[in-house]
Coordinates of C-alpha atoms in Angstrom, one line a residue:
X17 CA 139.9 99.1 119.6
X18 CA 139.0 102.4 122.1
X19 CA 135.6 103.8 123.6
X20 CA 134.8 105.9 120.6
X21 CA 135.0 103.3 117.9
X22 CA 133.4 100.4 119.8
X23 CA 130.3 103.0 120.3
X24 CA 130.7 104.2 116.6
X25 CA 130.9 100.0 115.4
X26 CA 127.7 98.8 117.5
X27 CA 125.9 102.0 116.2
X28 CA 127.0 101.2 113.0
X29 CA 125.3 97.3 113.5
X30 CA 122.8 98.4 115.1
X31 CA 121.6 100.8 112.7
X32 CA 122.5 97.9 109.7
X33 CA 120.1 96.0 111.5
X34 CA 117.6 98.0 111.4
X35 CA 117.5 98.9 107.6
X36 CA 118.1 94.7 107.0
X37 CA 115.1 94.0 108.8
X38 CA 116.7 91.5 111.7
X39 CA 115.6 93.2 115.2
X40 CA 117.6 92.3 117.5
X41 CA 116.3 90.8 121.1
X42 CA 115.3 94.5 123.6
X43 CA 115.4 97.9 122.5
X44 CA 114.6 100.4 120.3
X45 CA 111.4 101.2 118.9
X46 CA 109.8 98.0 118.5
X47 CA 105.7 97.2 119.9
X48 CA 106.3 101.2 121.0
X49 CA 105.3 103.0 119.5
X50 CA 102.8 106.5 120.7
X51 CA 101.1 109.1 119.3
X52 CA 102.1 111.6 122.3
X53 CA 104.3 112.4 124.4
X54 CA 104.2 109.3 126.0
X55 CA 107.5 108.4 129.0
X56 CA 106.4 105.4 129.1
X57 CA 107.3 104.6 126.1
X58 CA 111.1 104.6 125.8
X59 CA 113.7 102.0 126.1
X60 CA 117.3 101.8 126.1
X61 CA 119.4 101.2 123.2
X62 CA 121.2 104.1 120.8
X63 CA 119.7 107.5 120.4
X64 CA 119.4 109.3 117.0
X65 CA 122.2 111.6 117.8
X66 CA 125.0 108.9 119.0
X67 CA 124.5 108.4 122.4
X68 CA 123.6 105.0 124.1
X69 CA 121.1 105.3 126.9
X70 CA 117.3 106.4 127.5
X71 CA 115.0 106.2 123.8
X72 CA 112.3 107.5 123.0
X73 CA 109.4 106.8 120.9
X74 CA 107.0 108.6 120.8
X75 CA 105.6 112.3 118.6
X76 CA 107.5 114.5 121.4
X77 CA 110.9 113.0 120.3
X78 CA 111.2 114.5 117.3
X79 CA 111.1 118.2 118.5
X80 CA 113.2 117.3 121.8
X81 CA 115.6 114.8 119.8
X82 CA 115.6 111.9 122.1
X83 CA 114.2 109.4 119.1
X84 CA 115.4 105.1 119.3
X85 CA 117.8 105.8 116.6
X86 CA 115.0 103.3 114.1
X87 CA 112.5 105.8 115.0
X88 CA 111.6 106.6 111.5
X89 CA 111.5 103.5 110.8
X90 CA 108.9 101.6 112.9
X91 CA 107.0 104.0 113.7
X92 CA 105.9 106.1 110.5
X93 CA 103.4 109.0 109.8
X94 CA 100.1 107.7 108.6
X95 CA 97.7 110.9 107.7
X96 CA 93.6 109.8 107.4
X97 CA 92.3 107.9 103.8
X98 CA 89.7 108.7 103.9
X99 CA 87.5 107.4 100.4
X100 CA 85.5 109.6 97.0
X101 CA 82.6 111.2 98.1
X102 CA 79.6 108.8 97.3
X103 CA 76.6 109.5 95.2
X104 CA 74.5 112.6 96.6
X105 CA 71.2 110.7 97.9
X106 CA 67.6 110.9 97.0
X107 CA 65.4 113.3 99.1
X108 CA 64.1 112.2 102.0
X109 CA 60.5 113.9 101.6
X110 CA 59.3 114.1 97.8
X111 CA 57.7 117.4 96.8
X112 CA 58.5 119.8 99.6
X113 CA 62.1 121.4 101.1
X114 CA 64.1 118.8 102.0
X115 CA 67.7 117.0 102.8
X116 CA 70.2 114.7 100.9
X117 CA 73.0 113.4 101.8
X118 CA 76.1 112.3 100.4
X119 CA 79.6 109.6 103.0
X120 CA 82.4 108.4 102.1
X121 CA 84.3 105.4 104.3
X122 CA 87.6 105.8 106.2
X123 CA 90.7 103.5 103.7
X124 CA 92.8 104.4 106.5
X125 CA 93.3 105.2 110.8
X126 CA 95.9 107.8 111.4
X127 CA 98.7 107.0 113.2
X128 CA 100.5 108.3 115.1
X129 CA 101.3 111.9 114.6
X130 CA 99.4 111.3 111.0
X131 CA 96.6 114.4 110.6
X132 CA 93.2 113.9 111.4
X133 CA 90.1 112.3 109.0
X134 CA 88.4 115.2 108.0
X135 CA 84.2 114.9 107.9
X136 CA 82.8 111.9 106.5
X137 CA 78.5 112.4 105.6
X138 CA 78.0 116.0 104.0
X139 CA 73.6 117.5 103.6
X140 CA 72.4 119.6 101.3
X141 CA 68.8 121.4 100.4
X142 CA 66.9 119.8 98.0
X143 CA 63.4 118.9 96.5
X144 CA 62.1 116.3 94.4
X145 CA 59.4 116.7 91.8
X146 CA 58.4 113.6 91.5
X147 CA 56.2 111.8 94.6
X148 CA 57.2 108.5 95.8
X149 CA 55.1 106.4 92.4
X150 CA 57.2 108.4 90.3
X151 CA 54.5 111.2 89.1
X152 CA 54.9 115.3 88.9
X153 CA 53.8 116.5 92.2
X154 CA 52.2 119.0 90.4
X155 CA 53.6 122.6 91.7
X156 CA 51.1 125.4 93.6
X157 CA 52.0 128.7 94.4
X158 CA 54.2 130.5 97.8
X159 CA 57.8 131.9 98.9
X160 CA 60.8 130.8 96.5
X161 CA 62.1 128.1 97.6
X162 CA 65.5 128.8 97.3
X163 CA 69.3 127.0 98.3
X164 CA 73.3 127.6 97.0
X165 CA 74.4 127.8 93.4
X166 CA 76.6 125.0 94.6
X167 CA 73.4 122.3 94.2
X168 CA 73.1 123.9 90.3
X169 CA 76.6 122.0 89.3
X170 CA 75.2 118.6 90.4
X171 CA 71.6 118.6 87.9
X172 CA 71.7 116.7 85.1
X173 CA 72.5 119.3 81.5
X174 CA 70.1 116.8 78.9
X175 CA 67.5 115.2 78.8
X176 CA 67.7 111.5 78.7
X177 CA 67.7 111.3 75.3
X178 CA 71.2 113.0 75.1
X179 CA 69.5 117.4 73.7
X180 CA 70.4 119.1 76.1
X181 CA 67.7 121.1 78.4
X182 CA 66.6 124.8 78.5
X183 CA 69.4 126.7 80.5
X184 CA 67.4 128.7 82.2
X185 CA 67.5 132.2 82.9
X186 CA 68.5 134.6 85.9
X187 CA 66.3 136.5 88.5
X188 CA 68.0 139.8 89.9
X189 CA 65.9 141.1 93.3
X190 CA 66.8 143.3 96.1
X191 CA 66.4 142.9 99.2
X192 CA 64.6 144.2 102.2
X193 CA 64.4 142.5 104.5
X194 CA 65.5 138.4 107.0
X195 CA 65.5 136.9 109.5
X196 CA 67.7 136.9 111.9
X197 CA 67.9 133.4 111.8
X198 CA 70.1 133.1 108.3
X199 CA 73.4 133.9 110.5
X200 CA 72.9 132.1 113.5
X201 CA 73.2 128.4 111.6
X202 CA 76.0 127.3 111.7
X203 CA 75.8 123.4 110.3
X204 CA 77.5 122.6 107.1
X205 CA 74.8 122.8 104.7
X206 CA 73.4 126.1 106.0
X207 CA 76.8 128.2 105.7
X208 CA 75.5 129.6 102.5
X209 CA 72.9 131.6 104.4
X210 CA 75.3 134.0 105.7
X211 CA 75.3 135.8 102.7
X212 CA 72.4 136.6 101.9
X213 CA 72.0 140.6 103.8
X214 CA 69.6 142.8 103.5
X215 CA 70.1 146.0 101.2
X216 CA 72.4 143.7 98.7
X217 CA 71.8 142.7 94.9
X218 CA 71.4 139.0 94.6
X219 CA 71.0 136.7 91.4
X220 CA 69.0 133.7 91.5
X221 CA 69.3 131.1 88.4
X222 CA 65.7 129.6 87.2
X223 CA 66.6 126.1 85.5
X224 CA 64.9 123.2 84.8
X225 CA 64.2 121.2 86.7
X226 CA 62.4 124.2 88.9
X227 CA 62.2 126.1 85.6
X228 CA 58.1 125.0 85.0
X229 CA 57.6 124.3 81.4
X230 CA 54.8 125.4 80.6
X231 CA 55.1 128.2 81.4
X232 CA 59.2 129.3 81.3
X233 CA 59.4 130.1 84.9
X234 CA 60.3 129.2 88.7
X235 CA 57.4 128.9 91.8
X236 CA 58.2 132.4 93.2
X237 CA 59.8 134.6 91.2
X238 CA 57.8 137.1 90.5
X239 CA 57.4 137.5 87.3
X240 CA 53.5 138.1 87.1
X241 CA 54.1 140.4 89.8
X242 CA 54.1 144.2 89.5
X243 CA 58.0 145.3 89.6
X244 CA 58.6 146.9 92.6
X245 CA 56.3 144.1 95.0
X246 CA 56.9 143.3 97.5
X247 CA 57.5 138.8 97.6
X248 CA 58.5 136.2 99.7
X249 CA 61.7 133.6 99.8
X250 CA 62.4 130.4 101.9
X251 CA 65.2 129.2 102.2
X252 CA 65.9 125.2 102.3
X253 CA 67.6 123.9 104.2
X254 CA 66.8 126.0 107.1
X255 CA 62.4 127.0 107.7
X256 CA 63.7 129.4 110.0
X257 CA 66.2 131.5 106.9
X258 CA 63.5 133.5 104.8
X259 CA 63.4 136.8 103.4
X260 CA 61.6 139.3 101.2
X261 CA 63.3 140.8 98.7
X262 CA 62.4 142.6 94.9
X263 CA 62.8 142.2 91.3
X264 CA 65.0 143.6 89.7
X265 CA 64.8 142.7 86.2
X266 CA 65.7 138.9 84.1
X267 CA 68.6 138.4 82.9
X268 CA 70.0 135.2 80.2
X269 CA 72.9 134.8 82.9
X270 CA 73.4 135.6 86.7
X271 CA 76.4 138.5 87.2
X272 CA 76.6 138.7 90.6
X273 CA 79.6 137.7 92.5
X274 CA 79.5 134.3 93.4
X275 CA 78.3 134.6 97.4
X276 CA 74.9 136.8 95.9
X277 CA 74.2 133.9 93.6
X278 CA 72.0 131.4 94.5
X279 CA 69.3 128.6 92.9
X280 CA 66.1 127.7 92.9
X281 CA 64.5 124.6 93.8

């Protein structure tokens, strides 16, 4: 049997051993897998290009094509796996603008060249309307408190008896001014504030529980003021992001672009 035939026989034997779960005494990638390009992650065995000699068990060998024959069975890449988001927590502080949190857990750590884990925690601006004893907080006059329209998606649409809640209405405003802090904040729950730009028309939804049932309005919506009056607003989640606007009109639904649509809290 010639040298080439002997080489082929040895290669086939090693491949069969790898597929059947039988491990040779030495060589191969068993216990030698590495994430990055590591010259120490090597063995003396058959390579995947059917050359016998030094072969590697690191991520870089896929590019340089000098992996050991069993690299893909011994060193499979696994992306990070995370679970579902938890329910949103309650607001950190009742009866005032605050922050709520949700989290998720890592179910499987990444291995070898697998994708890293995404963020495990998210925050969002919020406001509770009852104190820790369950009593209504009460309302007071002040600036309009607004947050992202995404916040509205988590609000209940029915009461405890299954009856639909008042769908509310939409207020349109012309933005007159805003502080520069609306654009320099870079926390995840403040990204929506960069879309508050001077000179733009914005829509703000007034809906339960922000809508006061006895008056049919939201704090700071300007319905009790003359049209054209300069009103104040405050972004929830960033106390330094605030400004002024003038009311344009009240309508049934918001028809502003999504990035310029917000919600009272």
